[in-house]
Short mmCIF file of C-alpha atoms in Angstrom, two decimals:
data_model
loop_
_atom_site.label_atom_id
_atom_site.label_comp_id
_atom_site.label_asym_id
_atom_site.label_seq_id
_atom_site.Cartn_x
_atom_site.Cartn_y
_atom_site.Cartn_z
CA UNK A 1 -23.08 86.74 43.07
CA UNK A 2 -24.84 86.62 46.13
CA UNK A 3 -23.28 86.01 49.09
CA UNK A 4 -24.86 83.50 51.45
CA UNK A 5 -24.41 84.50 55.31
CA UNK A 6 -23.52 81.48 57.29
CA UNK A 7 -23.49 82.42 61.00
CA UNK A 8 -20.55 79.97 61.80
CA UNK A 9 -18.33 81.68 58.52
CA UNK A 10 -19.04 85.19 59.98
CA UNK A 11 -15.59 86.75 60.84
CA UNK A 12 -17.82 88.55 63.77
CA UNK A 13 -19.09 85.11 64.49
CA UNK A 14 -21.96 85.27 67.27
CA UNK A 15 -23.58 88.54 68.29
CA UNK A 16 -24.17 87.17 71.63
CA UNK A 17 -20.18 86.07 72.16
CA UNK A 18 -19.22 89.34 73.81
CA UNK A 19 -21.74 88.96 76.41
CA UNK A 20 -20.74 85.35 77.47
CA UNK A 21 -16.85 86.88 78.23
CA UNK A 22 -17.62 89.39 80.89
CA UNK A 23 -19.29 87.59 83.13
CA UNK A 24 -19.76 90.60 85.84
CA UNK A 25 -21.63 92.95 83.86
CA UNK A 26 -24.03 90.56 82.18
CA UNK A 27 -27.54 91.34 83.65
CA UNK A 28 -28.53 87.64 84.27
CA UNK A 29 -25.13 86.74 86.03
CA UNK A 30 -22.41 83.88 85.19
CA UNK A 31 -25.19 81.70 85.10
CA UNK A 32 -23.18 79.73 88.10
CA UNK A 33 -26.09 80.59 90.16
CA UNK A 34 -28.21 78.02 88.49
CA UNK A 35 -26.15 75.51 90.15
CA UNK A 36 -28.00 74.51 93.00
CA UNK A 37 -26.49 77.44 95.17
CA UNK A 38 -29.57 79.46 94.60
CA UNK A 39 -31.53 78.79 97.42
CA UNK A 40 -33.63 81.68 98.99
CA UNK A 41 -33.29 80.20 102.82
CA UNK A 42 -29.56 79.29 102.16
CA UNK A 43 -28.63 78.48 105.65
CA UNK A 44 -31.96 79.41 107.54
CA UNK A 45 -32.41 77.08 110.08
CA UNK A 46 -35.83 75.03 108.74
CA UNK A 47 -36.49 72.99 112.16
CA UNK A 48 -40.18 72.73 112.34
CA UNK A 49 -41.19 74.39 115.95
CA UNK A 50 -41.99 71.88 118.83
CA UNK A 51 -45.48 70.16 118.81
CA UNK A 52 -46.38 71.32 114.83
CA UNK A 53 -47.19 69.01 112.63
CA UNK A 54 -44.89 69.25 109.32
CA UNK A 55 -47.51 68.26 106.94
CA UNK A 56 -49.79 70.90 108.20
CA UNK A 57 -46.94 73.45 108.30
CA UNK A 58 -46.28 72.64 104.86
CA UNK A 59 -49.99 72.72 103.59
CA UNK A 60 -50.12 76.28 105.27
CA UNK A 61 -47.11 77.72 103.53
CA UNK A 62 -48.81 76.46 100.08
CA UNK A 63 -51.55 78.15 100.69
CA UNK A 64 -50.48 81.33 101.59
CA UNK A 65 -47.80 80.81 98.36
CA UNK A 66 -50.41 79.69 96.40
CA UNK A 67 -52.15 83.19 96.39
CA UNK A 68 -49.16 84.89 95.95
CA UNK A 69 -48.38 82.79 92.96
CA UNK A 70 -51.33 83.05 91.03
CA UNK A 71 -51.96 86.85 91.52
CA UNK A 72 -48.59 87.42 90.40
CA UNK A 73 -48.94 85.69 87.44
CA UNK A 74 -52.30 87.27 86.65
CA UNK A 75 -50.74 90.79 87.34
CA UNK A 76 -47.79 89.78 85.08
CA UNK A 77 -50.24 89.30 82.40
CA UNK A 78 -50.99 93.36 82.89
CA UNK A 79 -47.15 93.92 81.46
CA UNK A 80 -47.74 96.49 78.38
CA UNK A 81 -51.30 96.13 78.91
CA UNK A 82 -51.65 99.38 81.54
CA UNK A 83 -53.14 102.43 80.91
CA UNK A 84 -49.69 103.81 80.80
CA UNK A 85 -45.65 102.91 81.21
CA UNK A 86 -45.90 104.10 85.19
CA UNK A 87 -48.61 102.01 85.79
CA UNK A 88 -47.28 99.11 83.98
CA UNK A 89 -43.70 99.11 86.11
CA UNK A 90 -45.65 99.72 89.46
CA UNK A 91 -47.79 96.66 88.45
CA UNK A 92 -44.74 94.63 87.60
CA UNK A 93 -43.21 95.66 90.18
CA UNK A 94 -46.14 94.71 92.69
CA UNK A 95 -46.11 90.69 90.81
CA UNK A 96 -42.37 90.76 91.77
CA UNK A 97 -42.66 91.17 95.24
CA UNK A 98 -45.66 88.45 94.86
CA UNK A 99 -43.34 86.00 93.05
CA UNK A 100 -40.66 86.53 95.83
CA UNK A 101 -43.07 85.72 99.18
CA UNK A 102 -44.42 82.66 96.76
CA UNK A 103 -41.19 81.56 96.13
CA UNK A 104 -39.93 81.85 100.12
CA UNK A 105 -42.73 79.95 101.18
CA UNK A 106 -42.98 77.29 98.96
CA UNK A 107 -39.17 76.97 100.06
CA UNK A 108 -40.06 76.93 103.01
CA UNK A 109 -42.92 74.42 102.89
CA UNK A 110 -40.38 72.06 101.14
CA UNK A 111 -38.20 71.89 103.91
CA UNK A 112 -40.76 71.17 106.59
CA UNK A 113 -42.39 68.18 104.63
CA UNK A 114 -40.61 67.13 101.47
CA UNK A 115 -43.05 64.51 100.58
CA UNK A 116 -45.17 67.46 98.88
CA UNK A 117 -42.75 68.25 95.88
CA UNK A 118 -43.58 66.13 92.77
CA UNK A 119 -41.60 63.46 91.58
CA UNK A 120 -38.62 64.94 89.25
CA UNK A 121 -37.06 62.96 86.38
CA UNK A 122 -33.74 61.44 87.41
CA UNK A 123 -30.84 64.02 87.71
CA UNK A 124 -33.36 66.63 87.54
CA UNK A 125 -32.05 70.54 87.75
CA UNK A 126 -35.36 72.03 88.57
CA UNK A 127 -35.74 72.72 92.87
CA UNK A 128 -38.18 72.13 94.64
CA UNK A 129 -40.16 75.80 94.46
CA UNK A 130 -40.02 75.37 90.94
CA UNK A 131 -41.59 71.70 91.11
CA UNK A 132 -44.23 73.03 93.20
CA UNK A 133 -44.80 76.31 90.93
CA UNK A 134 -44.59 74.00 87.88
CA UNK A 135 -45.64 70.50 88.41
CA UNK A 136 -48.70 70.56 90.25
CA UNK A 137 -52.18 70.17 88.82
CA UNK A 138 -54.89 72.39 89.24
CA UNK A 139 -56.80 70.65 91.99
CA UNK A 140 -53.30 70.58 94.13
CA UNK A 141 -53.28 74.53 94.27
CA UNK A 142 -55.03 76.07 97.47
CA UNK A 143 -55.17 79.45 96.55
CA UNK A 144 -58.30 81.77 97.12
CA UNK A 145 -60.19 81.89 93.67
CA UNK A 146 -60.22 85.86 94.17
CA UNK A 147 -56.42 85.62 93.08
CA UNK A 148 -57.33 83.37 89.76
CA UNK A 149 -59.97 84.78 87.76
CA UNK A 150 -59.26 86.45 84.91
CA UNK A 151 -58.22 89.66 84.74
CA UNK A 152 -61.07 92.51 83.62
CA UNK A 153 -59.99 96.49 83.13
CA UNK A 154 -58.14 98.77 84.97
CA UNK A 155 -60.69 99.26 87.53
CA UNK A 156 -60.97 95.87 88.06
CA UNK A 157 -57.02 95.73 88.80
CA UNK A 158 -57.66 98.29 91.40
CA UNK A 159 -60.62 97.00 93.23
CA UNK A 160 -59.04 93.41 93.10
CA UNK A 161 -55.84 94.71 94.37
CA UNK A 162 -57.28 96.88 97.36
CA UNK A 163 -58.96 93.73 98.71
CA UNK A 164 -56.46 91.34 98.23
CA UNK A 165 -53.39 93.32 99.61
CA UNK A 166 -55.52 94.52 102.08
CA UNK A 167 -56.51 90.98 103.26
CA UNK A 168 -52.89 89.47 102.61
CA UNK A 169 -51.65 92.39 104.65
CA UNK A 170 -53.60 91.73 107.77
CA UNK A 171 -52.80 88.33 107.53
CA UNK A 172 -49.32 89.02 107.12
CA UNK A 173 -49.28 91.82 110.39
CA UNK A 174 -50.17 88.67 112.34
CA UNK A 175 -48.01 86.22 111.26
CA UNK A 176 -44.94 87.86 112.02
CA UNK A 177 -45.19 86.68 115.44
CA UNK A 178 -45.52 83.16 114.50
CA UNK A 179 -44.15 80.40 116.66
CA UNK A 180 -42.34 79.52 113.22
CA UNK A 181 -39.33 81.64 112.62
CA UNK A 182 -39.28 81.21 108.88
CA UNK A 183 -42.94 82.13 108.22
CA UNK A 184 -42.42 85.40 110.95
CA UNK A 185 -39.41 86.60 108.90
CA UNK A 186 -41.07 86.18 105.39
CA UNK A 187 -44.32 88.20 106.94
CA UNK A 188 -42.41 90.87 108.47
CA UNK A 189 -40.76 91.72 105.00
CA UNK A 190 -44.00 91.10 103.16
CA UNK A 191 -45.67 93.77 105.40
CA UNK A 192 -43.02 96.03 104.03
CA UNK A 193 -44.26 95.61 100.70
CA UNK A 194 -48.31 94.73 101.13
CA UNK A 195 -48.20 98.21 102.60
CA UNK A 196 -47.20 99.77 99.24
CA UNK A 197 -49.40 97.63 97.32
CA UNK A 198 -52.30 98.45 99.36
CA UNK A 199 -51.45 102.43 99.02
CA UNK A 200 -51.10 102.18 95.54
CA UNK A 201 -54.46 100.30 95.02
CA UNK A 202 -56.28 102.48 97.21
CA UNK A 203 -55.12 105.68 95.70
CA UNK A 204 -55.97 104.46 92.16
CA UNK A 205 -59.73 103.65 93.93
CA UNK A 206 -60.03 106.99 94.98
CA UNK A 207 -59.02 108.66 91.81
CA UNK A 208 -61.16 106.30 89.46
CA UNK A 209 -63.96 106.82 92.12
CA UNK A 210 -63.79 110.69 92.28
CA UNK A 211 -62.75 110.97 88.12
CA UNK A 212 -65.32 110.77 85.22
CA UNK A 213 -68.80 109.29 85.28
CA UNK A 214 -67.74 106.22 83.44
CA UNK A 215 -64.43 105.74 85.19
CA UNK A 216 -67.14 105.74 88.56
CA UNK A 217 -69.21 103.29 86.97
CA UNK A 218 -66.48 100.79 85.90
CA UNK A 219 -65.39 100.55 89.32
CA UNK A 220 -68.37 100.07 90.94
CA UNK A 221 -68.71 97.52 88.36
CA UNK A 222 -65.42 95.67 89.36
CA UNK A 223 -66.01 96.16 93.04
CA UNK A 224 -69.33 94.07 93.00
CA UNK A 225 -67.63 91.17 90.75
CA UNK A 226 -64.83 91.23 93.03
CA UNK A 227 -66.36 90.89 96.21
CA UNK A 228 -68.48 88.00 95.09
CA UNK A 229 -65.24 86.45 95.88
CA UNK A 230 -64.43 88.07 99.21
CA UNK A 231 -66.02 86.08 101.94
CA UNK A 232 -63.85 83.17 100.87
CA UNK A 233 -60.87 85.17 101.64
CA UNK A 234 -62.09 84.69 105.48
CA UNK A 235 -63.49 81.26 105.25
CA UNK A 236 -61.39 78.95 107.89
CA UNK A 237 -59.71 75.79 106.32
CA UNK A 238 -58.93 73.12 108.94
CA UNK A 239 -55.33 73.70 108.33
CA UNK A 240 -55.61 77.20 108.92
CA UNK A 241 -57.20 76.55 111.81
CA UNK A 242 -54.92 74.03 113.18
CA UNK A 243 -51.82 76.09 112.47
CA UNK A 244 -53.59 78.90 114.08
CA UNK A 245 -54.18 76.69 117.39
CA UNK A 246 -50.05 76.13 117.29
CA UNK A 247 -49.55 79.58 117.05
CA UNK A 248 -47.84 78.93 113.48
CA UNK A 249 -50.53 80.80 111.58
CA UNK A 250 -53.45 82.66 111.37
CA UNK A 251 -56.93 81.80 111.65
CA UNK A 252 -58.11 84.59 108.46
CA UNK A 253 -61.83 84.97 110.16
CA UNK A 254 -60.17 86.64 112.78
CA UNK A 255 -58.72 89.21 110.32
CA UNK A 256 -62.05 89.82 108.63
CA UNK A 257 -63.15 93.08 111.10
CA UNK A 258 -59.98 94.90 110.14
CA UNK A 259 -60.12 94.48 106.66
CA UNK A 260 -63.72 95.66 106.49
CA UNK A 261 -62.59 98.61 108.42
CA UNK A 262 -59.81 99.66 105.97
CA UNK A 263 -62.16 98.98 103.18
CA UNK A 264 -65.19 100.88 104.22
CA UNK A 265 -62.51 103.80 104.63
CA UNK A 266 -61.65 103.92 100.68
CA UNK A 267 -65.40 103.51 100.24
CA UNK A 268 -66.25 106.34 102.68
CA UNK A 269 -63.51 108.37 101.08
CA UNK A 270 -64.42 107.36 97.39
CA UNK A 271 -68.25 108.20 98.56
CA UNK A 272 -69.20 104.75 97.35
CA UNK A 273 -71.40 102.88 99.29
CA UNK A 274 -70.28 98.90 99.69
CA UNK A 275 -72.47 97.01 97.01
CA UNK A 276 -74.50 94.22 98.67
CA UNK A 277 -73.74 90.88 96.29
CA UNK A 278 -74.40 87.26 96.97
CA UNK A 279 -71.13 85.27 97.28
CA UNK A 280 -70.14 83.02 94.65
CA UNK A 281 -70.90 79.12 95.90
CA UNK A 282 -68.17 76.42 96.05
CA UNK A 283 -68.32 73.30 94.62
CA UNK A 284 -70.67 71.34 97.33
CA UNK A 285 -68.70 73.66 99.92
CA UNK A 286 -65.50 73.27 98.38
CA UNK A 287 -63.66 76.17 97.61
CA UNK A 288 -60.11 77.54 96.65
CA UNK A 289 -58.21 76.28 99.73
CA UNK A 290 -59.67 72.88 98.95
CA UNK A 291 -58.60 72.57 95.67
CA UNK A 292 -61.97 73.52 94.09
CA UNK A 293 -61.50 76.23 91.39
CA UNK A 294 -62.94 78.05 88.69
CA UNK A 295 -62.28 76.73 85.02
CA UNK A 296 -59.73 79.78 85.00
CA UNK A 297 -57.21 78.41 87.15
CA UNK A 298 -56.76 75.39 84.63
CA UNK A 299 -56.26 77.89 81.65
CA UNK A 300 -53.82 80.13 83.54
CA UNK A 301 -51.92 76.86 84.91
CA UNK A 302 -51.26 75.63 81.34
CA UNK A 303 -49.83 78.74 80.06
CA UNK A 304 -47.89 79.02 83.43
CA UNK A 305 -46.71 75.88 83.28
CA UNK A 306 -46.54 74.47 79.84
CA UNK A 307 -42.06 75.33 79.22
CA UNK A 308 -41.34 73.63 82.62
CA UNK A 309 -43.33 70.83 81.65
CA UNK A 310 -42.09 70.55 78.03
CA UNK A 311 -38.39 70.67 79.62
CA UNK A 312 -38.85 68.97 82.91
CA UNK A 313 -34.74 68.63 82.99
CA UNK A 314 -34.23 72.13 81.77
CA UNK A 315 -31.99 74.41 82.89
CA UNK A 316 -32.98 77.98 83.75
CA UNK B 1 -21.65 81.69 113.72
CA UNK B 2 -17.90 80.76 113.80
CA UNK B 3 -15.59 81.19 116.82
CA UNK B 4 -12.32 83.49 116.26
CA UNK B 5 -9.81 82.15 118.67
CA UNK B 6 -6.50 82.97 117.73
CA UNK B 7 -4.26 85.66 116.09
CA UNK B 8 -4.16 84.33 112.63
CA UNK B 9 -7.72 83.77 112.23
CA UNK B 10 -7.98 87.43 113.28
CA UNK B 11 -6.13 88.98 110.62
CA UNK B 12 -8.25 86.17 108.33
CA UNK B 13 -11.46 87.66 109.12
CA UNK B 14 -10.09 91.41 108.93
CA UNK B 15 -9.25 90.58 105.35
CA UNK B 16 -12.09 88.32 104.56
CA UNK B 17 -14.21 91.37 105.73
CA UNK B 18 -12.29 93.84 103.71
CA UNK B 19 -12.80 91.36 100.32
CA UNK B 20 -16.34 91.46 100.96
CA UNK B 21 -16.69 94.95 101.68
CA UNK B 22 -15.61 95.96 98.44
CA UNK B 23 -18.27 94.18 96.40
CA UNK B 24 -21.04 96.10 94.96
CA UNK B 25 -24.40 95.79 94.32
CA UNK B 26 -25.19 94.79 90.70
CA UNK B 27 -28.48 97.12 90.18
CA UNK B 28 -27.01 99.46 92.02
CA UNK B 29 -23.08 99.57 91.14
CA UNK B 30 -22.16 102.69 93.12
CA UNK B 31 -23.11 101.03 96.38
CA UNK B 32 -21.04 98.27 98.00
CA UNK B 33 -23.51 95.52 99.51
CA UNK B 34 -21.90 96.98 102.92
CA UNK B 35 -23.08 100.63 102.35
CA UNK B 36 -26.51 98.99 101.39
CA UNK B 37 -26.53 96.82 104.54
CA UNK B 38 -27.47 94.03 102.45
CA UNK B 39 -24.02 92.28 103.75
CA UNK B 40 -25.13 91.51 107.20
CA UNK B 41 -21.61 89.17 108.66
CA UNK B 42 -18.52 87.27 107.50
CA UNK B 43 -17.13 84.89 109.87
CA UNK B 44 -13.58 82.69 109.35
CA UNK B 45 -13.30 79.46 111.34
CA UNK B 46 -10.46 77.83 112.38
CA UNK B 47 -10.08 75.96 109.01
CA UNK B 48 -9.90 79.15 107.24
CA UNK B 49 -13.74 78.64 105.72
CA UNK B 50 -15.50 81.87 105.37
CA UNK B 51 -18.96 82.26 105.83
CA UNK B 52 -20.63 85.55 104.39
CA UNK B 53 -24.57 86.44 105.86
CA UNK B 54 -26.53 88.39 103.14
CA UNK B 55 -30.08 89.74 103.31
CA UNK B 56 -32.56 90.87 100.32
CA UNK B 57 -33.90 94.04 99.97
CA UNK B 58 -37.02 93.06 98.76
CA UNK B 59 -38.52 89.51 98.68
CA UNK B 60 -38.48 89.32 95.04
CA UNK B 61 -34.79 90.84 94.30
CA UNK B 62 -33.56 89.24 91.49
CA UNK B 63 -29.99 90.57 92.68
CA UNK B 64 -29.68 87.96 95.53
CA UNK B 65 -28.38 85.23 93.12
CA UNK B 66 -25.58 87.57 91.40
CA UNK B 67 -24.50 88.87 95.01
CA UNK B 68 -23.72 85.65 96.06
CA UNK B 69 -21.47 84.47 93.41
CA UNK B 70 -20.04 87.66 93.33
CA UNK B 71 -19.23 87.54 96.99
CA UNK B 72 -17.86 83.88 96.45
CA UNK B 73 -15.98 84.93 93.14
CA UNK B 74 -14.18 87.93 94.78
CA UNK B 75 -13.46 86.02 97.84
CA UNK B 76 -12.00 83.05 96.07
CA UNK B 77 -10.18 85.15 94.11
CA UNK B 78 -8.61 86.60 97.13
CA UNK B 79 -7.61 82.87 98.22
CA UNK B 80 -10.51 82.11 100.55
CA UNK B 81 -10.94 78.27 99.22
CA UNK B 82 -13.99 77.48 101.10
CA UNK B 83 -16.91 80.20 101.07
CA UNK B 84 -20.37 79.79 101.64
CA UNK B 85 -22.99 82.51 101.46
CA UNK B 86 -25.88 82.14 103.80
CA UNK B 87 -29.05 83.99 103.93
CA UNK B 88 -30.40 86.30 106.86
CA UNK B 89 -33.87 86.90 106.64
CA UNK B 90 -34.59 88.26 110.34
CA UNK B 91 -34.45 91.17 110.93
CA UNK B 92 -35.77 92.40 107.54
CA UNK B 93 -34.03 94.89 105.82
CA UNK B 94 -34.62 98.56 105.69
CA UNK B 95 -33.24 101.36 104.10
CA UNK B 96 -32.27 102.76 107.64
CA UNK B 97 -29.22 100.41 107.21
CA UNK B 98 -27.81 102.26 104.36
CA UNK B 99 -24.32 103.87 105.70
CA UNK B 100 -23.94 107.55 104.98
CA UNK B 101 -20.89 106.83 102.60
CA UNK B 102 -23.98 104.93 100.50
CA UNK B 103 -26.29 107.88 100.81
CA UNK B 104 -23.66 110.13 99.50
CA UNK B 105 -22.53 107.52 96.94
CA UNK B 106 -26.03 107.45 95.42
CA UNK B 107 -26.63 111.08 95.48
CA UNK B 108 -23.51 111.57 93.62
CA UNK B 109 -24.88 108.84 91.33
CA UNK B 110 -28.26 111.26 90.91
CA UNK B 111 -30.31 109.22 92.69
CA UNK B 112 -32.41 110.23 95.66
CA UNK B 113 -31.47 108.62 99.14
CA UNK B 114 -34.10 107.41 101.52
CA UNK B 115 -35.57 109.04 104.25
CA UNK B 116 -36.16 107.72 107.78
CA UNK B 117 -38.17 104.48 107.11
CA UNK B 118 -41.44 103.52 108.67
CA UNK B 119 -42.50 101.44 111.66
CA UNK B 120 -44.63 98.98 110.99
CA UNK B 121 -44.96 97.37 114.34
CA UNK B 122 -49.01 97.41 114.93
CA UNK B 123 -51.50 97.17 112.24
CA UNK B 124 -50.15 99.84 109.36
CA UNK B 125 -52.58 102.83 108.96
CA UNK B 126 -53.53 103.29 105.73
CA UNK B 127 -52.62 107.02 104.25
CA UNK B 128 -54.49 107.94 100.78
CA UNK B 129 -53.59 111.57 100.53
CA UNK B 130 -50.29 112.47 98.41
CA UNK B 131 -46.65 111.03 99.24
CA UNK B 132 -45.62 113.67 101.72
CA UNK B 133 -41.59 113.33 101.65
CA UNK B 134 -38.82 115.57 101.71
CA UNK B 135 -37.16 114.99 98.44
CA UNK B 136 -35.00 117.21 96.69
CA UNK B 137 -33.67 116.81 93.58
CA UNK B 138 -30.38 115.48 93.22
CA UNK B 139 -28.98 117.07 90.21
CA UNK B 140 -29.85 120.73 91.27
CA UNK B 141 -30.76 120.44 94.89
CA UNK B 142 -34.30 122.11 94.31
CA UNK B 143 -37.03 120.60 96.96
CA UNK B 144 -40.06 121.60 94.01
CA UNK B 145 -40.28 118.32 92.86
CA UNK B 146 -43.23 115.72 91.49
CA UNK B 147 -43.79 112.22 92.78
CA UNK B 148 -44.15 110.43 89.08
CA UNK B 149 -44.37 106.76 90.24
CA UNK B 150 -44.21 104.98 93.70
CA UNK B 151 -42.82 102.24 91.52
CA UNK B 152 -39.58 102.58 89.07
CA UNK B 153 -37.00 100.49 87.18
CA UNK B 154 -36.07 98.66 90.12
CA UNK B 155 -38.19 97.31 93.04
CA UNK B 156 -36.54 99.66 95.58
CA UNK B 157 -36.91 102.74 93.64
CA UNK B 158 -39.89 105.13 93.24
CA UNK B 159 -40.02 107.67 90.23
CA UNK B 160 -39.60 111.67 90.40
CA UNK B 161 -39.22 114.69 88.41
CA UNK B 162 -38.10 117.89 89.16
CA UNK B 163 -40.01 120.84 88.43
CA UNK B 164 -37.30 123.13 88.64
CA UNK B 165 -34.47 121.55 86.44
CA UNK B 166 -37.33 119.06 84.83
CA UNK B 167 -35.13 116.43 84.95
CA UNK B 168 -36.31 112.76 86.38
CA UNK B 169 -34.92 111.18 88.84
CA UNK B 170 -34.85 107.89 91.03
CA UNK B 171 -35.78 107.74 94.81
CA UNK B 172 -34.79 104.91 96.77
CA UNK B 173 -37.74 104.52 98.90
CA UNK B 174 -38.23 104.00 102.30
CA UNK B 175 -38.98 100.72 103.46
#
């Protein structure tokens, strides 16, 4: 007679039971960390500096966070798709660094101005940074459009990471002296990480440019596409302007020269002329920082947010 | 910061420090948080409440929550009833804070210890040349090693291969 296997009646019980007994060895911790103590800024003084508009500071942090969050998601899409395992790991590592930066910045934003955090159901365990990541609509995101456009081939990854990490590094170098101590600390740590990201992208840029005719042609094509969205990185939003004047933020326009110099060094070593391209227009002058995005962001968010939205009181 | 005034508190503080110093890193279990330089401060106030300060190695370090839990659990097990763990972001963690004992523990576990961390005070210079590090194979000691990837199994490690004994190994990268 065939035996019918019922999991509950199995003498061995649930195969995963053992994992839950020995908390200390369980890769995801004991589960206790999700009871509200898992605050990445626990005990950090988040007082808004004198004379700084809290709403502006929050919005500014959201801009910096969204660039990292959205590009991190694009990088995460590379998982298992890179040319080899080493590159797969490297891309995932870069994505993790950016996700960490985004999380710290979103927590800082919510601490400065709690009113920006989307409403959660009564008793919801969702922390503020998750609410900001998963419960905002596409027009509430403030990332530049270069962070959101769909992935291309490996050459596109390299060209985009070179431009984005160079620009973010230039910004973070200056943010280390922000009057907001939290932003300054996040930037000081971020500089170390972004320096590795930029070198990873820069070395691969050189490799592809000096590789085969095929790799070089692909890189040139990818670079032309990426550069259409480059100038947007240096356009100053009124919030960025005000935060720069308050000594908290950095006017991105002030980083344009340094970024151009670094990129021209990479192009020169690669024996490649900077392609002349027309910038991608905005929507009546409004671009990513204003919440005017490409269609690609909506699709990205649909995937990124679906589980959290299906379970607004879920515990992770 | 808690003020330590009385002798009993001094003894309590010494004990809390000793206990906190035994907690290990979840991803590098051969290293204590103290040897890793992640444990920044331990303080005990007059009421016996313990406050521990830790700093993340990387912005996205997924081990922070586990470190916090382990510290609370270990101290609670040792009789400290009120334990809080706070995050200290400034100054940012650097591999230069890994102690000599920590470096020896890494090498004993087959992991190459980091050299001096680069200083990033002004603009960060771009280096497109090959990565130059004085790295020796932790197994056979050969310096005939090659970099496989700057990004290894965790954020803090690069992946190397020894050309002499052919073994792959992790190197804790300078940050």
